[in-house]
């Protein structure tokens, strides 16, 4: 029920022919970011342009929506919750399920507006930090939609922690939760009954979310779910995220 905005990267050949249709990567920013982050800070357009010039990746559309529910299209940023000083209030605003549960609207708007290949094999979703949280939960909630999933320095937990990055149980359950968080492991079972072609996790060994990612990988291995894991040095930084996207893009839409 609100106006939203997103940045869109179109590949070099997009305007050469009306007959060309393209796969889509939905790429999500982190907390305190917006739809411009992957362009300005992540340099994703420059990175993909280079990969295409070297014939190392496939042409694709990249859709970068603004995930901030407090930030209307064209508005100034006001009232941003601070998850580091007020975790309970921030949890309600940052991860209340509305973004994930309404993500099909972004897919529909993209596929209506642009020349996209509208099937699972041609859809990917990825994100950094809180965007990785969203990518994880969107991919299991819409468990037949994405064939490629990427999480860069992600968090996963639907439990409220005393502070971000605390270890503990990953998934709460119950009717008090938003629908997208109620049956995470059941949704994942459906998702991996026809496993994504690529399920890609990357994190730095000094990242404050490192222990939580160890917990999540243990769950994946216990269930026998296939995934690719890359561990770098360093922490929660754009230096790492630029490197991860450079590694991730060539693996898409094979």
Short mmCIF file of C-alpha atoms in Angstrom, two decimals:
data_model
loop_
_atom_site.label_atom_id
_atom_site.label_comp_id
_atom_site.label_asym_id
_atom_site.label_seq_id
_atom_site.Cartn_x
_atom_site.Cartn_y
_atom_site.Cartn_z
CA UNK A 1 0.00 0.00 0.00
CA UNK A 2 2.96 2.38 -0.40
CA UNK A 3 5.02 3.77 -3.25
CA UNK A 4 8.40 2.02 -3.39
CA UNK A 5 11.50 2.47 -5.50
CA UNK A 6 14.23 0.31 -6.97
CA UNK A 7 17.35 0.68 -9.07
CA UNK A 8 17.64 -1.48 -12.18
CA UNK A 9 20.73 -2.47 -14.16
CA UNK A 10 20.02 -3.31 -17.80
CA UNK A 11 22.62 -5.27 -19.80
CA UNK A 12 24.46 -3.72 -22.76
CA UNK A 13 22.36 -5.42 -25.45
CA UNK A 14 18.97 -4.62 -23.87
CA UNK A 15 18.04 -1.88 -26.34
CA UNK A 16 19.57 -3.55 -29.39
CA UNK A 17 16.59 -5.78 -30.05
CA UNK A 18 13.09 -6.09 -28.67
CA UNK A 19 13.45 -9.86 -29.10
CA UNK A 20 16.04 -10.27 -26.35
CA UNK A 21 14.79 -11.55 -22.98
CA UNK A 22 16.97 -11.82 -19.88
CA UNK A 23 17.33 -13.62 -16.54
CA UNK A 24 17.01 -11.51 -13.40
CA UNK A 25 19.06 -11.17 -10.22
CA UNK A 26 17.22 -9.53 -7.33
CA UNK A 27 19.99 -7.96 -5.24
CA UNK A 28 19.30 -6.63 -1.74
CA UNK A 29 21.17 -4.03 0.35
CA UNK A 30 21.84 -4.16 4.09
CA UNK A 31 20.70 -2.22 7.13
CA UNK A 32 21.13 1.57 6.77
CA UNK A 33 21.45 1.18 2.97
CA UNK A 34 19.03 1.81 0.13
CA UNK A 35 18.52 0.88 -3.51
CA UNK A 36 21.64 2.80 -4.57
CA UNK A 37 24.07 0.92 -2.30
CA UNK A 38 25.03 -1.88 -4.68
CA UNK A 39 25.66 0.65 -7.45
CA UNK A 40 27.52 3.32 -5.46
CA UNK A 41 29.31 1.23 -2.83
CA UNK A 42 29.21 -2.27 -4.28
CA UNK A 43 30.17 -1.19 -7.83
CA UNK A 44 28.01 -4.01 -9.16
CA UNK A 45 27.37 -2.33 -12.53
CA UNK A 46 31.12 -1.83 -13.07
CA UNK A 47 31.84 -5.39 -11.97
CA UNK A 48 29.24 -6.96 -14.25
CA UNK A 49 30.26 -4.75 -17.18
CA UNK A 50 33.83 -5.99 -16.75
CA UNK A 51 32.76 -9.64 -16.45
CA UNK A 52 30.66 -9.33 -19.60
CA UNK A 53 33.50 -7.70 -21.53
CA UNK A 54 35.72 -10.64 -20.54
CA UNK A 55 32.98 -13.15 -21.43
CA UNK A 56 32.93 -14.39 -17.83
CA UNK A 57 29.25 -13.91 -17.05
CA UNK A 58 25.90 -14.01 -18.77
CA UNK A 59 23.92 -10.86 -19.54
CA UNK A 60 21.24 -10.29 -16.94
CA UNK A 61 18.97 -7.67 -15.43
CA UNK A 62 19.75 -6.72 -11.82
CA UNK A 63 16.88 -5.37 -9.73
CA UNK A 64 17.87 -3.59 -6.51
CA UNK A 65 14.77 -2.68 -4.49
CA UNK A 66 14.70 -0.41 -1.48
CA UNK A 67 13.94 -2.75 1.42
CA UNK A 68 13.30 0.01 3.97
CA UNK A 69 9.64 0.03 4.91
CA UNK A 70 9.97 3.45 6.55
CA UNK A 71 11.32 5.06 3.36
CA UNK A 72 8.78 5.98 0.68
CA UNK A 73 9.70 6.55 -2.95
CA UNK A 74 11.43 9.88 -3.44
CA UNK A 75 11.32 10.76 0.25
CA UNK A 76 14.09 11.82 2.56
CA UNK A 77 15.36 9.26 5.03
CA UNK A 78 13.71 9.92 8.38
CA UNK A 79 12.99 7.84 11.43
CA UNK A 80 15.50 5.08 10.69
CA UNK A 81 15.46 2.55 13.53
CA UNK A 82 18.83 1.76 15.08
CA UNK A 83 19.15 -1.99 15.65
CA UNK A 84 22.37 -1.57 17.60
CA UNK A 85 20.89 0.59 20.36
CA UNK A 86 17.26 -0.55 20.44
CA UNK A 87 17.12 -4.12 19.22
CA UNK A 88 13.50 -4.84 20.18
CA UNK A 89 11.99 -1.84 18.42
CA UNK A 90 14.31 -2.30 15.44
CA UNK A 91 13.41 -5.97 15.09
CA UNK A 92 9.77 -5.01 14.73
CA UNK A 93 10.57 -2.54 11.95
CA UNK A 94 13.48 -4.23 10.18
CA UNK A 95 12.30 -7.83 10.19
CA UNK A 96 8.53 -7.91 10.62
CA UNK A 97 7.93 -10.10 7.55
CA UNK A 98 6.22 -7.50 5.40
CA UNK A 99 9.06 -7.11 2.93
CA UNK A 100 9.51 -10.83 2.38
CA UNK A 101 5.80 -11.60 2.21
CA UNK A 102 5.21 -8.87 -0.38
CA UNK A 103 8.26 -9.68 -2.51
CA UNK A 104 6.13 -11.28 -5.22
CA UNK A 105 4.92 -7.73 -5.97
CA UNK A 106 8.49 -6.74 -6.89
CA UNK A 107 8.80 -9.79 -9.14
CA UNK A 108 5.48 -9.01 -10.83
CA UNK A 109 6.40 -5.35 -11.36
CA UNK A 110 9.77 -6.35 -12.83
CA UNK A 111 8.31 -8.95 -15.18
CA UNK A 112 5.60 -6.54 -16.33
CA UNK A 113 8.01 -3.67 -17.02
CA UNK A 114 11.09 -5.42 -18.44
CA UNK A 115 11.81 -8.21 -20.92
CA UNK A 116 12.51 -11.01 -18.47
CA UNK A 117 12.62 -14.79 -18.71
CA UNK A 118 9.88 -15.69 -16.27
CA UNK A 119 10.86 -19.09 -14.90
CA UNK A 120 12.77 -20.47 -11.93
CA UNK A 121 15.92 -21.25 -13.92
CA UNK A 122 16.20 -17.56 -14.80
CA UNK A 123 15.65 -16.02 -11.36
CA UNK A 124 18.27 -15.39 -8.66
CA UNK A 125 18.14 -13.60 -5.33
CA UNK A 126 21.05 -12.43 -3.19
CA UNK A 127 21.82 -9.89 -0.50
CA UNK A 128 24.32 -8.68 2.07
CA UNK A 129 23.84 -8.66 5.84
CA UNK A 130 20.13 -7.90 6.46
CA UNK A 131 19.67 -8.27 2.70
CA UNK A 132 21.13 -11.77 3.09
CA UNK A 133 18.53 -12.40 5.81
CA UNK A 134 15.83 -11.30 3.38
CA UNK A 135 17.27 -13.38 0.52
CA UNK A 136 17.31 -16.46 2.76
CA UNK A 137 13.74 -16.04 3.99
CA UNK A 138 12.29 -14.99 0.63
CA UNK A 139 13.91 -18.00 -1.06
CA UNK A 140 12.38 -20.55 1.32
CA UNK A 141 9.03 -18.73 1.54
CA UNK A 142 8.74 -18.55 -2.27
CA UNK A 143 10.36 -21.96 -2.45
CA UNK A 144 9.69 -22.73 -6.11
CA UNK A 145 10.66 -19.30 -7.53
CA UNK A 146 14.49 -18.97 -7.38
CA UNK A 147 17.10 -21.35 -8.77
CA UNK A 148 20.05 -19.29 -7.48
CA UNK A 149 20.40 -17.96 -3.93
CA UNK A 150 23.30 -15.94 -2.50
CA UNK A 151 23.85 -14.76 1.07
CA UNK A 152 26.80 -12.50 1.84
CA UNK A 153 27.61 -12.04 5.57
CA UNK A 154 24.01 -12.94 6.38
CA UNK A 155 22.02 -13.37 9.55
CA UNK A 156 19.27 -16.00 9.61
CA UNK A 157 17.72 -16.04 13.06
CA UNK A 158 14.07 -15.28 13.77
CA UNK A 159 14.76 -15.31 17.52
CA UNK A 160 15.35 -11.98 19.21
CA UNK A 161 18.91 -11.94 20.58
CA UNK A 162 20.27 -9.77 23.35
CA UNK A 163 22.58 -8.34 20.73
CA UNK A 164 23.13 -8.98 17.04
CA UNK A 165 25.35 -11.96 16.33
CA UNK A 166 24.67 -13.81 19.59
CA UNK A 167 24.67 -17.59 19.15
CA UNK A 168 21.56 -19.57 20.04
CA UNK A 169 18.62 -21.28 18.41
CA UNK A 170 18.11 -20.07 14.87
CA UNK A 171 14.39 -20.35 14.25
CA UNK A 172 11.48 -19.49 16.48
CA UNK A 173 8.05 -20.86 15.64
CA UNK A 174 4.45 -20.14 16.48
CA UNK A 175 1.46 -18.12 15.40
CA UNK A 176 2.86 -14.95 17.00
CA UNK A 177 5.40 -14.74 14.16
CA UNK A 178 4.87 -13.30 10.67
CA UNK A 179 3.88 -16.07 8.26
CA UNK A 180 7.24 -16.09 6.49
CA UNK A 181 9.05 -17.06 9.73
CA UNK A 182 6.63 -19.66 11.12
CA UNK A 183 7.79 -22.79 9.28
CA UNK A 184 11.34 -22.10 8.14
CA UNK A 185 12.61 -25.68 8.20
CA UNK A 186 9.45 -27.06 6.54
CA UNK A 187 9.75 -24.42 3.83
CA UNK A 188 13.42 -25.29 3.36
CA UNK A 189 12.48 -28.96 2.99
CA UNK A 190 10.15 -28.02 0.14
CA UNK A 191 12.80 -25.73 -1.35
CA UNK A 192 15.47 -28.46 -1.35
CA UNK A 193 13.15 -31.19 -2.60
CA UNK A 194 14.10 -29.61 -5.94
CA UNK A 195 17.32 -27.99 -4.81
CA UNK A 196 18.47 -24.64 -6.21
CA UNK A 197 21.18 -24.91 -8.84
CA UNK A 198 23.33 -22.74 -6.57
CA UNK A 199 22.96 -21.97 -2.86
CA UNK A 200 25.93 -19.71 -2.08
CA UNK A 201 27.08 -18.50 1.35
CA UNK A 202 30.08 -16.24 1.98
CA UNK A 203 31.38 -14.58 5.12
CA UNK A 204 34.60 -13.19 6.57
CA UNK A 205 36.25 -15.02 9.45
CA UNK A 206 36.24 -11.82 11.55
CA UNK A 207 32.56 -11.05 10.87
CA UNK A 208 30.38 -10.61 13.97
CA UNK A 209 27.86 -13.01 12.35
CA UNK A 210 30.46 -15.74 11.80
CA UNK A 211 29.26 -18.02 14.64
CA UNK A 212 25.66 -17.80 13.47
CA UNK A 213 26.79 -18.90 10.02
CA UNK A 214 28.55 -21.91 11.55
CA UNK A 215 25.22 -22.82 13.19
CA UNK A 216 23.36 -22.48 9.92
CA UNK A 217 25.89 -24.54 7.97
CA UNK A 218 25.59 -27.29 10.60
CA UNK A 219 21.84 -27.34 9.96
CA UNK A 220 22.40 -27.53 6.19
CA UNK A 221 24.83 -30.42 6.56
CA UNK A 222 22.58 -32.25 9.02
CA UNK A 223 19.75 -32.08 6.50
CA UNK A 224 22.00 -33.01 3.58
CA UNK A 225 21.20 -29.81 1.67
CA UNK A 226 23.80 -28.91 -0.98
CA UNK A 227 25.44 -25.49 -0.76
CA UNK A 228 28.62 -23.67 -1.71
CA UNK A 229 30.56 -21.92 1.04
CA UNK A 230 33.29 -19.32 0.70
CA UNK A 231 35.16 -17.93 3.69
CA UNK A 232 37.33 -14.85 3.37
CA UNK A 233 39.41 -12.89 5.80
CA UNK A 234 38.06 -9.67 7.24
CA UNK A 235 34.66 -8.72 8.51
CA UNK A 236 31.39 -6.99 7.66
CA UNK A 237 32.69 -4.76 4.87
CA UNK A 238 32.13 -3.56 1.31
CA UNK A 239 35.60 -4.82 0.44
CA UNK A 240 34.33 -8.34 1.06
CA UNK A 241 30.93 -7.82 -0.51
CA UNK A 242 32.43 -6.48 -3.74
CA UNK A 243 34.62 -9.56 -3.89
CA UNK A 244 31.71 -11.91 -3.18
CA UNK A 245 29.52 -10.44 -5.94
CA UNK A 246 32.43 -10.69 -8.36
CA UNK A 247 32.65 -14.41 -7.54
CA UNK A 248 28.89 -14.96 -7.51
CA UNK A 249 27.86 -13.39 -10.83
CA UNK A 250 29.79 -15.77 -13.13
CA UNK A 251 28.01 -18.73 -11.50
CA UNK A 252 24.51 -17.55 -12.41
CA UNK A 253 22.19 -18.81 -15.15
CA UNK A 254 24.43 -21.57 -16.49
#
